[in-house]
CSV table of C-alpha atoms and ligand atoms in Angstrom, one decimal:
chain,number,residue,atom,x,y,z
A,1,UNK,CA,0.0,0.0,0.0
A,2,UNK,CA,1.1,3.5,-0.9
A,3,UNK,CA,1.0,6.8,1.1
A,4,UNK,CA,-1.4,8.1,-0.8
A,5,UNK,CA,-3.4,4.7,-0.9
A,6,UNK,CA,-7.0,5.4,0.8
A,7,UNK,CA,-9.4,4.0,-1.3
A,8,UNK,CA,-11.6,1.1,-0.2
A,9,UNK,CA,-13.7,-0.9,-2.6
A,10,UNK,CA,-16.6,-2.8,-0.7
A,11,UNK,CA,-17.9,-5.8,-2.1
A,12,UNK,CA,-21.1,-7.3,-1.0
A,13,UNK,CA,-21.9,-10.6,-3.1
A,14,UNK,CA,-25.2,-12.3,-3.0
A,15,UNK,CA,-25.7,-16.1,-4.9
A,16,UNK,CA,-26.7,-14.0,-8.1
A,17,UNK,CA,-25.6,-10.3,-7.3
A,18,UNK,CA,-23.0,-8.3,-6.5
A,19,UNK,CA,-23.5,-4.9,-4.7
A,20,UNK,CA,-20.2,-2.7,-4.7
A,21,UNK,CA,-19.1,0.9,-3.2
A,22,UNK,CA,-15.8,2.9,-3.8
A,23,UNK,CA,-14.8,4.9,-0.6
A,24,UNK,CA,-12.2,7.2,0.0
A,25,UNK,CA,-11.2,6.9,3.5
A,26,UNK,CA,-9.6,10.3,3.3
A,27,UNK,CA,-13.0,11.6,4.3
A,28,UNK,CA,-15.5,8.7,4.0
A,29,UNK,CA,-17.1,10.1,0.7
A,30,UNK,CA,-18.1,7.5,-1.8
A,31,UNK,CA,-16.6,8.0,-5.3
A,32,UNK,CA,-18.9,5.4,-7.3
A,33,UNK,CA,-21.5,3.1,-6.2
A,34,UNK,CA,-23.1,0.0,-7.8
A,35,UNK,CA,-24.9,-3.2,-8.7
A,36,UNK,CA,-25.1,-6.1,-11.0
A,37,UNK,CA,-28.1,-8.2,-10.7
A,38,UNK,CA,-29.3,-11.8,-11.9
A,39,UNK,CA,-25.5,-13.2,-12.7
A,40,UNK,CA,-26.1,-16.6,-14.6
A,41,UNK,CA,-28.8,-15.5,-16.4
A,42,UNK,CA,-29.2,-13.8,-19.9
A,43,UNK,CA,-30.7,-10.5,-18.1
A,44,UNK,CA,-27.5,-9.6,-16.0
A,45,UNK,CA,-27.8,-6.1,-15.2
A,46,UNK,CA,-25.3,-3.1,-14.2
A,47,UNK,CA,-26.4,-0.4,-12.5
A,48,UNK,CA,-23.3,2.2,-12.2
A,49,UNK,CA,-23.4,5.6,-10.7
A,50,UNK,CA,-19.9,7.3,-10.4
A,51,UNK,CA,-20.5,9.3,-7.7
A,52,UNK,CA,-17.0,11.2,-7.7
A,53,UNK,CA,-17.3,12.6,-11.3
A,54,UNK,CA,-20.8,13.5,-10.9
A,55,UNK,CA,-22.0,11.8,-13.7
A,56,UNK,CA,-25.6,9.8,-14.9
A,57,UNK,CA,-26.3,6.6,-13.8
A,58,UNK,CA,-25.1,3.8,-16.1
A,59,UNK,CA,-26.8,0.9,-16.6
A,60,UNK,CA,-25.7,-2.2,-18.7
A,61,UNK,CA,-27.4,-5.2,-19.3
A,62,UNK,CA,-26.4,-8.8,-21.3
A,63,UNK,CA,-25.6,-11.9,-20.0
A,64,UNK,CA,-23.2,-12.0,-17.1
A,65,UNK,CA,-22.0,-16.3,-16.7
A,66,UNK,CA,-20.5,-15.5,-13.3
A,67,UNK,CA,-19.1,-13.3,-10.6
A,68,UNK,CA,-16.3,-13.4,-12.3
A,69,UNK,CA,-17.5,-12.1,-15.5
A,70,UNK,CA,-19.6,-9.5,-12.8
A,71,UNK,CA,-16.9,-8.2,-11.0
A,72,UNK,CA,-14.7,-7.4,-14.3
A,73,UNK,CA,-17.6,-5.8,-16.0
A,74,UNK,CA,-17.9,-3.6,-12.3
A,75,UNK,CA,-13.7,-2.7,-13.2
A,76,UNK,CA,-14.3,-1.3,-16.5
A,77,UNK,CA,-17.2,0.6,-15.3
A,78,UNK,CA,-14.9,2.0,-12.3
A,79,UNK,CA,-11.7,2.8,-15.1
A,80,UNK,CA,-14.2,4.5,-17.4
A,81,UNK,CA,-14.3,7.3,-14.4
A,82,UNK,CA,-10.4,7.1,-13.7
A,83,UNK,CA,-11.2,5.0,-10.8
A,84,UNK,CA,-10.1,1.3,-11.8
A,85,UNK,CA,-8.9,-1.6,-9.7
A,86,UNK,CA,-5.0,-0.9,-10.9
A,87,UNK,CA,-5.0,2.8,-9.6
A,88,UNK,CA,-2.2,2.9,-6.7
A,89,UNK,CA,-4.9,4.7,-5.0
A,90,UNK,CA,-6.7,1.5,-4.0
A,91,UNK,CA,-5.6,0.6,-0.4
A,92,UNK,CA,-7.8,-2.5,-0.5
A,93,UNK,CA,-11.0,-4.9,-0.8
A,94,UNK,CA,-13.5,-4.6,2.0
A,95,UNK,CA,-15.4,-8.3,1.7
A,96,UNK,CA,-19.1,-8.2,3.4
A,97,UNK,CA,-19.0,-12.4,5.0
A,98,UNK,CA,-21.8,-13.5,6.3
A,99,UNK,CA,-20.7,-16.1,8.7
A,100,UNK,CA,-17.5,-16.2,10.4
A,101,UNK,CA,-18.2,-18.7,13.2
A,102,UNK,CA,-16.5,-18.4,16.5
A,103,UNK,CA,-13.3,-18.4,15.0
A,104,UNK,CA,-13.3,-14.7,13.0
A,105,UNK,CA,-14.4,-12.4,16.0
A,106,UNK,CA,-12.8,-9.7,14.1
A,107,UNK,CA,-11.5,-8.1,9.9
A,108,UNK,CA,-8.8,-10.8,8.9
A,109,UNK,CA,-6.7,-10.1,5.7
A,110,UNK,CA,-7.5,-12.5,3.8
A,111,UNK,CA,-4.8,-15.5,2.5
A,112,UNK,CA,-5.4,-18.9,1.8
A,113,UNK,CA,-5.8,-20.5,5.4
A,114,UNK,CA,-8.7,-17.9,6.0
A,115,UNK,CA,-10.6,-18.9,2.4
A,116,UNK,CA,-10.2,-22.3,3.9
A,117,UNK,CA,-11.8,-21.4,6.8
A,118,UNK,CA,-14.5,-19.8,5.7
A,119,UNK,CA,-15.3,-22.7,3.1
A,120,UNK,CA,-15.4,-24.5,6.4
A,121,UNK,CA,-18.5,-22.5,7.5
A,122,UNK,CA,-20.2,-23.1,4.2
A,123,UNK,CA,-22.3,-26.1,5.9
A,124,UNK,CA,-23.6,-23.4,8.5
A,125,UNK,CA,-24.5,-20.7,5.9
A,126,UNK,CA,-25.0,-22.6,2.6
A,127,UNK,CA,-27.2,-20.0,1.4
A,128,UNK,CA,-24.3,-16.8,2.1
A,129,UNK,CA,-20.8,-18.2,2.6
A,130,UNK,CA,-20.6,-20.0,-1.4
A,131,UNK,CA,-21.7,-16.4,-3.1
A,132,UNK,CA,-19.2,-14.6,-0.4
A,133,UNK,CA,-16.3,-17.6,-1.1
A,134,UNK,CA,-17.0,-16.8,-5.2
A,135,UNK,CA,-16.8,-13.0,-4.7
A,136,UNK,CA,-13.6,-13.3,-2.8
A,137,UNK,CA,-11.7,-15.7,-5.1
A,138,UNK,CA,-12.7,-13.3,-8.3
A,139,UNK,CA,-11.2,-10.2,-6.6
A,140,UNK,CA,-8.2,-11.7,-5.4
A,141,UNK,CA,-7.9,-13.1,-9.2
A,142,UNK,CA,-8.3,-9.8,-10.5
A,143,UNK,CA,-5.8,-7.8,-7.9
A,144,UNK,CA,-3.8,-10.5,-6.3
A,145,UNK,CA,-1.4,-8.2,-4.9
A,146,UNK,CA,-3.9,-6.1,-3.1
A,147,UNK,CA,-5.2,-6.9,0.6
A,148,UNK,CA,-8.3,-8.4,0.9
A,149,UNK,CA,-10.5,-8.3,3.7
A,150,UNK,CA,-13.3,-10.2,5.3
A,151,UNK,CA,-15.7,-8.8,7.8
A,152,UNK,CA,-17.9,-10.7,8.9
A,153,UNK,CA,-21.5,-10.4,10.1
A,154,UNK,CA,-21.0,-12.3,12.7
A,155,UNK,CA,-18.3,-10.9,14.6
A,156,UNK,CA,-20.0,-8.1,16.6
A,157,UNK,CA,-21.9,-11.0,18.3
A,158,UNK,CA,-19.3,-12.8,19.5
A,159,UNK,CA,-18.8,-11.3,22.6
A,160,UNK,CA,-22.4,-12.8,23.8
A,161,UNK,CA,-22.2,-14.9,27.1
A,162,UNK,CA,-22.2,-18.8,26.7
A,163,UNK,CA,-25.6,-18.9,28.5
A,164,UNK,CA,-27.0,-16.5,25.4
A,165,UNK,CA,-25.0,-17.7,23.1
A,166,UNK,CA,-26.5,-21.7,23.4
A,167,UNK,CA,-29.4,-23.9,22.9
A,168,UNK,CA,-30.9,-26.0,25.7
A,169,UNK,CA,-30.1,-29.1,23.7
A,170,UNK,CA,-27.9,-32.4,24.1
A,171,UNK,CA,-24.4,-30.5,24.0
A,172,UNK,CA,-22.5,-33.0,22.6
A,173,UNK,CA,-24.8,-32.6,19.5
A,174,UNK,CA,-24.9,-28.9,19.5
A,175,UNK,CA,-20.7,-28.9,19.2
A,176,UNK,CA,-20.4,-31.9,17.1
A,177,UNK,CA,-22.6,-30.1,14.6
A,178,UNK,CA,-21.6,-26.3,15.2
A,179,UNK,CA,-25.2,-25.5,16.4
A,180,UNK,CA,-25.5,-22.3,18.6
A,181,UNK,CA,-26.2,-18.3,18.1
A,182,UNK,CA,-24.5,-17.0,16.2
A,183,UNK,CA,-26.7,-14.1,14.9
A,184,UNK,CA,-26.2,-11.2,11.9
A,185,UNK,CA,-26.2,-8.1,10.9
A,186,UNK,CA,-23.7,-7.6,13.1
A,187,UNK,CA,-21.7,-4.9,11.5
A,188,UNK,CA,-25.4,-2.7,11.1
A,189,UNK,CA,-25.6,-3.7,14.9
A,190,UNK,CA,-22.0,-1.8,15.7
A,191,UNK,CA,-22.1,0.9,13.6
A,192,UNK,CA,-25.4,1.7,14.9
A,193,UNK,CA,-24.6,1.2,18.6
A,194,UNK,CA,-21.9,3.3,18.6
A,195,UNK,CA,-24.1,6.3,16.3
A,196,UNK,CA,-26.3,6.1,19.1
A,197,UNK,CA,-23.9,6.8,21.6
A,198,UNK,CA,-22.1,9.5,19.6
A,199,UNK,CA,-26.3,10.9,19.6
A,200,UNK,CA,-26.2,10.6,23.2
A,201,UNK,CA,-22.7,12.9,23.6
A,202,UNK,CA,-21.3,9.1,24.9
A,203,UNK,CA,-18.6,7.0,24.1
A,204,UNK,CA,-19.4,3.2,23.3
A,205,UNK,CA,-18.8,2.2,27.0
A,206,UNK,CA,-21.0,4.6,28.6
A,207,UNK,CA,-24.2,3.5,27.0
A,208,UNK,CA,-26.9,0.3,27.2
A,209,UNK,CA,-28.5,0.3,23.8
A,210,UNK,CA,-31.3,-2.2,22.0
A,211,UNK,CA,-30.7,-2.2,18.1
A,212,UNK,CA,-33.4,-2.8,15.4
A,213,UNK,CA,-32.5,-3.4,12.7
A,214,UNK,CA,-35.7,-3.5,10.8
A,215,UNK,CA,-35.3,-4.2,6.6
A,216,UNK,CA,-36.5,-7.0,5.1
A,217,UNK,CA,-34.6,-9.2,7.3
A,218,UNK,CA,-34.9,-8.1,10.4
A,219,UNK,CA,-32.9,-8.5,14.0
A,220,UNK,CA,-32.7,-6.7,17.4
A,221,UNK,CA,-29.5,-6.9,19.5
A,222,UNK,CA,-28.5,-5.8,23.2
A,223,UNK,CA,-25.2,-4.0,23.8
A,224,UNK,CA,-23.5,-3.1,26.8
A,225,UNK,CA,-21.1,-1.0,26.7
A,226,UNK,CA,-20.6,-1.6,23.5
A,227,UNK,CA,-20.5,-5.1,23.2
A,228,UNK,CA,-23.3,-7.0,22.0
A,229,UNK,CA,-24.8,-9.1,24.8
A,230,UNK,CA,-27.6,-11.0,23.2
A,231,UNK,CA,-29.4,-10.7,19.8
A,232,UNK,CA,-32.3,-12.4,18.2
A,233,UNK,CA,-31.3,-14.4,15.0
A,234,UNK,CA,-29.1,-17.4,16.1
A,235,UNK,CA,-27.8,-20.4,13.6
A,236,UNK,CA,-29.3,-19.0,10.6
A,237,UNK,CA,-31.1,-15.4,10.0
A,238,UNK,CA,-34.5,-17.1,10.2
A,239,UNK,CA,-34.9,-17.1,14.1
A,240,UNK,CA,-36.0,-13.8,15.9
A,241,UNK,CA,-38.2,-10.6,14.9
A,242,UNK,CA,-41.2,-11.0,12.1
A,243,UNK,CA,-39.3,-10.6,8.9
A,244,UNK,CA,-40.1,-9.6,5.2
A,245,UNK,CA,-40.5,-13.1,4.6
A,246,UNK,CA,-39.6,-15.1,7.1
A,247,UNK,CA,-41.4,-16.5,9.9
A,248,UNK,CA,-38.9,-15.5,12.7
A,249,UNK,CA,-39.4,-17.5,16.5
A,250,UNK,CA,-41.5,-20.4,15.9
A,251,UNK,CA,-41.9,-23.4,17.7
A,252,UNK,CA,-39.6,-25.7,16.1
A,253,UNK,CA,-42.1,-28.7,16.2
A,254,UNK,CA,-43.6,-27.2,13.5
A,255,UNK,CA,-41.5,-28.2,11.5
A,256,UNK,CA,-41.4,-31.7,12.6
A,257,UNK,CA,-45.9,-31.1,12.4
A,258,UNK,CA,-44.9,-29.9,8.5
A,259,UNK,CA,-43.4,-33.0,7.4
A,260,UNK,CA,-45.2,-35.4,9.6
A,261,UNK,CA,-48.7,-34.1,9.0
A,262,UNK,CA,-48.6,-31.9,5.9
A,263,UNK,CA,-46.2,-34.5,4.0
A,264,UNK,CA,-43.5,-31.2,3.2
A,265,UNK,CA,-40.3,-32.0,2.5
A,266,UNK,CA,-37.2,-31.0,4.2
A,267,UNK,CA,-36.4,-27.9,1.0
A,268,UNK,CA,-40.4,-27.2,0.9
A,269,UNK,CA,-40.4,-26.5,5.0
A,270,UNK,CA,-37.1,-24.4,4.5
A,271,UNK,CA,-38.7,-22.3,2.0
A,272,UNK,CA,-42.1,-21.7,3.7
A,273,UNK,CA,-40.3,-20.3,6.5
A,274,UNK,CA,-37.4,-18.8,4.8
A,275,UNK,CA,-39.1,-17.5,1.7
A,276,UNK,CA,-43.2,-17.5,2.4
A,277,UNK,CA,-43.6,-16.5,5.6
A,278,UNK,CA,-43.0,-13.0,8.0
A,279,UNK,CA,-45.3,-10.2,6.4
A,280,UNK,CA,-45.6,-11.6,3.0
A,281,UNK,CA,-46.8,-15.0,4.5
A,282,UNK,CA,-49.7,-13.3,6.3
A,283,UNK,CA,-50.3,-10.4,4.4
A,284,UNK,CA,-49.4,-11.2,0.9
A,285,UNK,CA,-46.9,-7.9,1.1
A,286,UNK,CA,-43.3,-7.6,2.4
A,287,UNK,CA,-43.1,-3.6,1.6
A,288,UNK,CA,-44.0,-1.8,4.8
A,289,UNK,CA,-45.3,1.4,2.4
A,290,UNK,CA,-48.1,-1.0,0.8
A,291,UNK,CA,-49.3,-3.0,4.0
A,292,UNK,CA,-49.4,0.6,5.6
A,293,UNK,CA,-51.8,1.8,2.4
A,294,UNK,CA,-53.3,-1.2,2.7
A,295,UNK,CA,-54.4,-1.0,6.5
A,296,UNK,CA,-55.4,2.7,5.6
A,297,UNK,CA,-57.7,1.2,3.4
A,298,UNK,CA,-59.4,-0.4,6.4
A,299,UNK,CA,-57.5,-4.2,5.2
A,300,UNK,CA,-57.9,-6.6,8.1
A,301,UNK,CA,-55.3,-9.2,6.5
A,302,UNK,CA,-52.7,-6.6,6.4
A,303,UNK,CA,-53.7,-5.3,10.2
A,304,UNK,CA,-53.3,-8.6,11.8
A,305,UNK,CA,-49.3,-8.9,9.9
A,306,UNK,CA,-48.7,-5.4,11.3
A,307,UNK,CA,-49.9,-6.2,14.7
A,308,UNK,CA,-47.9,-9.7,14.5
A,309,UNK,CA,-45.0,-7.8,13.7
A,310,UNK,CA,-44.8,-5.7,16.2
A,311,UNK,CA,-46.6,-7.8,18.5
A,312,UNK,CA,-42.6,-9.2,18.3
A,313,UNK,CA,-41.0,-6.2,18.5
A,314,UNK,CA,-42.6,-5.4,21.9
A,315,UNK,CA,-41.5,-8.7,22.9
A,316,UNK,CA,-37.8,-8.2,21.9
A,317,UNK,CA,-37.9,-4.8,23.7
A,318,UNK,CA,-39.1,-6.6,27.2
A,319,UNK,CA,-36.4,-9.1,27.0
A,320,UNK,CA,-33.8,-7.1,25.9
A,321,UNK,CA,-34.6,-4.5,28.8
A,322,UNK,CA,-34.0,-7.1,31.5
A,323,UNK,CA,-31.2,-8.5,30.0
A,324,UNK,CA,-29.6,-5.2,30.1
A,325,UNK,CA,-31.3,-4.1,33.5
A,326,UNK,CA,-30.4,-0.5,32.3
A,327,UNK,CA,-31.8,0.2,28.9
A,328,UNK,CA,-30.1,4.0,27.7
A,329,UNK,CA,-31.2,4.0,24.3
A,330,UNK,CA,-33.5,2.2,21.7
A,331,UNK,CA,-32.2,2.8,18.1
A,332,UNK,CA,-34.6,1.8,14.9
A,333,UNK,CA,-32.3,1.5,11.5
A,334,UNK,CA,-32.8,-0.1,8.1
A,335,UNK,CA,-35.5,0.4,5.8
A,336,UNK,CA,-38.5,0.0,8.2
A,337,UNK,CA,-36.7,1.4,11.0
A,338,UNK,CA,-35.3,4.6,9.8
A,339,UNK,CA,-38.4,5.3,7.2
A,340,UNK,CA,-41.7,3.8,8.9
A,341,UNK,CA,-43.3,6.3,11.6
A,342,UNK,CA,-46.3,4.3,12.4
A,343,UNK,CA,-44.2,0.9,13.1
A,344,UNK,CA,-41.6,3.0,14.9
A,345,UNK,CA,-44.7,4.7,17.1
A,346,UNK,CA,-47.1,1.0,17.5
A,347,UNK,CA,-43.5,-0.5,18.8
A,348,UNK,CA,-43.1,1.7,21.7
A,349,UNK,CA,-46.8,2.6,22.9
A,350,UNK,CA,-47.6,1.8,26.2
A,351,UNK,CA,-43.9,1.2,27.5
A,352,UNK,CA,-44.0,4.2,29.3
A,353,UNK,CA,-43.7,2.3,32.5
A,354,UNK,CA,-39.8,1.1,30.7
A,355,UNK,CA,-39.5,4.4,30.3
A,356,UNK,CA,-39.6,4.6,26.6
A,357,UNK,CA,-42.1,7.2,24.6
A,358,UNK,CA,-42.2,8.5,21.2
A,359,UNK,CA,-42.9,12.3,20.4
A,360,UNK,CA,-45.3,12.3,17.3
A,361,UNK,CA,-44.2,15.1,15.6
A,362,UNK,CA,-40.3,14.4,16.0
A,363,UNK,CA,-41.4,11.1,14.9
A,364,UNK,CA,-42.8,12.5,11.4
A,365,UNK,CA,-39.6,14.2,10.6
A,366,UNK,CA,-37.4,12.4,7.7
A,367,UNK,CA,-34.2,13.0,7.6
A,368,UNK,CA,-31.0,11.1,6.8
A,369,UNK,CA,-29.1,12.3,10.2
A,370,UNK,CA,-29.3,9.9,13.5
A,371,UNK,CA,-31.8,11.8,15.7
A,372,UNK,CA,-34.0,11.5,18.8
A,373,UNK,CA,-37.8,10.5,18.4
A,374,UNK,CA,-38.5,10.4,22.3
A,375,UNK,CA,-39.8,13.3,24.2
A,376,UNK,CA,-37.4,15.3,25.6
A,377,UNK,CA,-36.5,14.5,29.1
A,378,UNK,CA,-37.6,10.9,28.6
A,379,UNK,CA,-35.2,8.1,30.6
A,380,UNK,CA,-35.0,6.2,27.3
A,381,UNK,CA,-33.4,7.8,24.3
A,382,UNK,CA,-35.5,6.6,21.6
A,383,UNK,CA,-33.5,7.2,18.4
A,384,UNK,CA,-33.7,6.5,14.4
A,385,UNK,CA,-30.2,6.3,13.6
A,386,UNK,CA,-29.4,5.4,10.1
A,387,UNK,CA,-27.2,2.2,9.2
A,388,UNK,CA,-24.4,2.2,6.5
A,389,UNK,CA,-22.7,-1.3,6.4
A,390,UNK,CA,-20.9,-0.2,3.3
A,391,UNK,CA,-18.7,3.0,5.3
A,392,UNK,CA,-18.4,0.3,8.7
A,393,UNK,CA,-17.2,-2.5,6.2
A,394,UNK,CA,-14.8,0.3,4.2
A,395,UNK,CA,-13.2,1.8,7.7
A,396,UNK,CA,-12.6,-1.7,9.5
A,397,UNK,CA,-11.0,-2.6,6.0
A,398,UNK,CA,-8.7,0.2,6.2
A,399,UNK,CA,-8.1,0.3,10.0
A,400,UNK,CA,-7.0,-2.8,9.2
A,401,UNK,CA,-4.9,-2.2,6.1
A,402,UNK,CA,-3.3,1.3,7.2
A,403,UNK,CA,-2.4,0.1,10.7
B,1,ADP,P1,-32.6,-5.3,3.1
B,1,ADP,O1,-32.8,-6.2,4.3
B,1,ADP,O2,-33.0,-6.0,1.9
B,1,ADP,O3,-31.2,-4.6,3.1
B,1,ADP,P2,-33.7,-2.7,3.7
B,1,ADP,O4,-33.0,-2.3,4.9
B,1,ADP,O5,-33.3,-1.9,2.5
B,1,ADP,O6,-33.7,-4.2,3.3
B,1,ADP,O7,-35.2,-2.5,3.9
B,1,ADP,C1,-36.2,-2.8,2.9
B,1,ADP,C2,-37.6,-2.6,3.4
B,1,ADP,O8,-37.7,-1.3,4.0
B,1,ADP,C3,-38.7,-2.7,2.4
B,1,ADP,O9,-39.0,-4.0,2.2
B,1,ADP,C4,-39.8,-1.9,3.0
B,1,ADP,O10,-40.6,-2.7,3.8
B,1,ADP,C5,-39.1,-0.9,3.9
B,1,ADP,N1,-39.1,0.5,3.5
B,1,ADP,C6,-38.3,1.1,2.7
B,1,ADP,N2,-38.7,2.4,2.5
B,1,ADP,C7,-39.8,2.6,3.3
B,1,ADP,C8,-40.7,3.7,3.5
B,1,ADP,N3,-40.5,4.9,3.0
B,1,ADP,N4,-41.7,3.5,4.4
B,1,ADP,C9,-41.9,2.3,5.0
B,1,ADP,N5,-41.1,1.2,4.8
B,1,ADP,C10,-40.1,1.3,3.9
């Protein structure tokens, strides 16, 4: 790396897309941002907008075979603006993985051992770690020289106690197969814990604080002082808070009820939960925006998913307030949680005996800046604070990188 190297390019890779930001670390602005879409299939799209020279969007669309072919249509996008992967500029690749384990409680340059390592996770996140793995071996391809870096979703949660961290099941079993809480969203969880503290004129330490992160997966997290004491998705993002469109906490005899009873199979049961359940299950919707205009057009079916959904929430907030015993601050980020006033408001009503209220007009004000939503004076700081897991990806790369 140069002296003058301070550009981070973040790469997020999904089975069939690959989502991509160029920071400069300099001052955290974002020179080009981007997206390819359906890779493997004859519609590949790439949606470029090059942020640094001000310029239109760009979009591109033919067959992309592979992340490979992705990722080097993404390069010639980023030299047509001066800003490709040979400039000595580039400090490094910022790699968004989904599952680290127990073993990656922290950004690890990336060599071969680590790859290994994280193809050893693949059995507990066979739906993230592959795309992550594919994204990972294309860039290094492409710019072996240049450090690489995994951060990992995970990592923020590994400071959980044991006793939060397990199942009640045979243990033997549980560590012969890896199965525990692990939870996600992790670096959302960390950049927005310590936002929130910032908010609060606080440093990380100072300050109890209950995360939602509410998109269209959805998780809530306790942190103490800055490190994460509990959270709601455990093995797999599909335990926890109502999501887009998965069913969150269920019993798991369901399942067992599923197979036995309604003669599903193993893939059918993982999809109905995974794929056809949360809002869009009970509500045929997953977009908070049209199951609001739908209750506002007096919808029962979309009323009883919103008052599942928070119905959960509520639940989430409870728990996580005695695990913390001191609760300082309630933060809502993501898509619901920094846009949806009336899921931010039916979340907190009547917790004014945990201290926790919600002004109604500071509530109606949009705005892109963390601010308060709670009356002033209130005991609990009740806070939008909006994520960027792109910009806490890019600085723990370069931390990292420049250190
Ligand atoms: P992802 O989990 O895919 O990263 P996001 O954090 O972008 O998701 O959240 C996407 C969700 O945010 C959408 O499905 C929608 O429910 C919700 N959302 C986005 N904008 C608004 C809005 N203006 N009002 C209400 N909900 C919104």
């Amino acid at each position: 790396m140069t002296a003058t190297a301070t550009r981070v390019l973040v790469l997020n890779s999904g089975s069939s897309s690959l989502k991509y930001q160029l920071l400069d670390m300099h001052d955290a602005s974002r020179l080009a941002v981007g997206l390819v879409e359906r890779i493997g299939e004859e519609t590949s799209r790439l949606v470029h907008t090059p942020l640094a020279t001000g310029g239109a969007k760009r979009e591109t669309e033919g067959a992309m075979a592979d992340h490979d072919a992705a990722l080097k249509a993404v390069a010639a996008e980023l030299a047509a603006d001066g800003l490709g992967l040979d400039s000595p500029q580039l400090a490094a690749i910022g790699h968004r993985v989904v599952h680290g384990g127990l073993k990656f409680t922290a950004p690890t340059v990336i060599d071969d051992a680590v790859l290994t390592e994280i193809e050893r996770l693949v059995p507990v996140a066979p739906l993230h770690n592959p795309a992550n793995i594919t994204g990972i071996r294309t860039a290094r391809a492409l710019r072996p020289d240049l450090p690489q870096v995994a951060v990992f979703d995970t990592a923020f949660h590994t400071t959980m106690p044991e006793y939060a961290a397990r199942y009640a099941i045979d243990v033997a079993t549980a560590d012969a197969h890896r199965i525990r809480r692990y939870g996600f969203h992790g670096t959302s969880h960390a950049y927005v814990s310590r936002k929130t503290a910032a908010l609060l004129g606080k440093g990380p330490s100072e300050v109890n604080v209950i995360v939602l992160h509410l998109g269209n997966g959805a998780s809530a997290s306790a942190v103490a002082g800055g490190r994460c004491v509990d959270t709601s998705m455990g093995l797999t993002p599909l335990e926890g808070l109502v999501m887009g469109t998965r069913s969150g906490d269920i019993d798991p005899a369901v399942t067992f009820h599923l197979k036995r009873v309604a003669g599903m199979s193993e893939d059918e049961v993982d999809e109905l939960l995974n794929k056809k359940s949360g809002l869009i299950g009970l509500c045929g919707d997953n977009d908070m925006r049209e199951i609001r205009r739908r209750i506002d057009e007096g919808d029962a079916q979309a009323k009883l998913a919103f008052d599942i959904y928070i119905h959960r929430l509520k639940k989430y907030l409870g728990a996580y307030t005695a695990v913390l015993g001191r609760v300082d601050a309630v933060a809502f980020t993501a898509g619901v949680g920094e846009n949806a006033a009336p899921v931010r408001e039916a979340a907190i009503a009547g917790l004014a005996d945990m201290g926790m209220a919600v002004d109604a007009d500071r509530n109606a004000v949009r705005s892109d800046e963390p601010r308060l939503i709670s009356p002033e004076g209130s005991r609990v700081a009740v806070a939008v604070v909006p994520t960027d897991e792109e910009l806490e990806i890019a600085q723990q790369t370069y931390a990292l990188v420049s250190a």
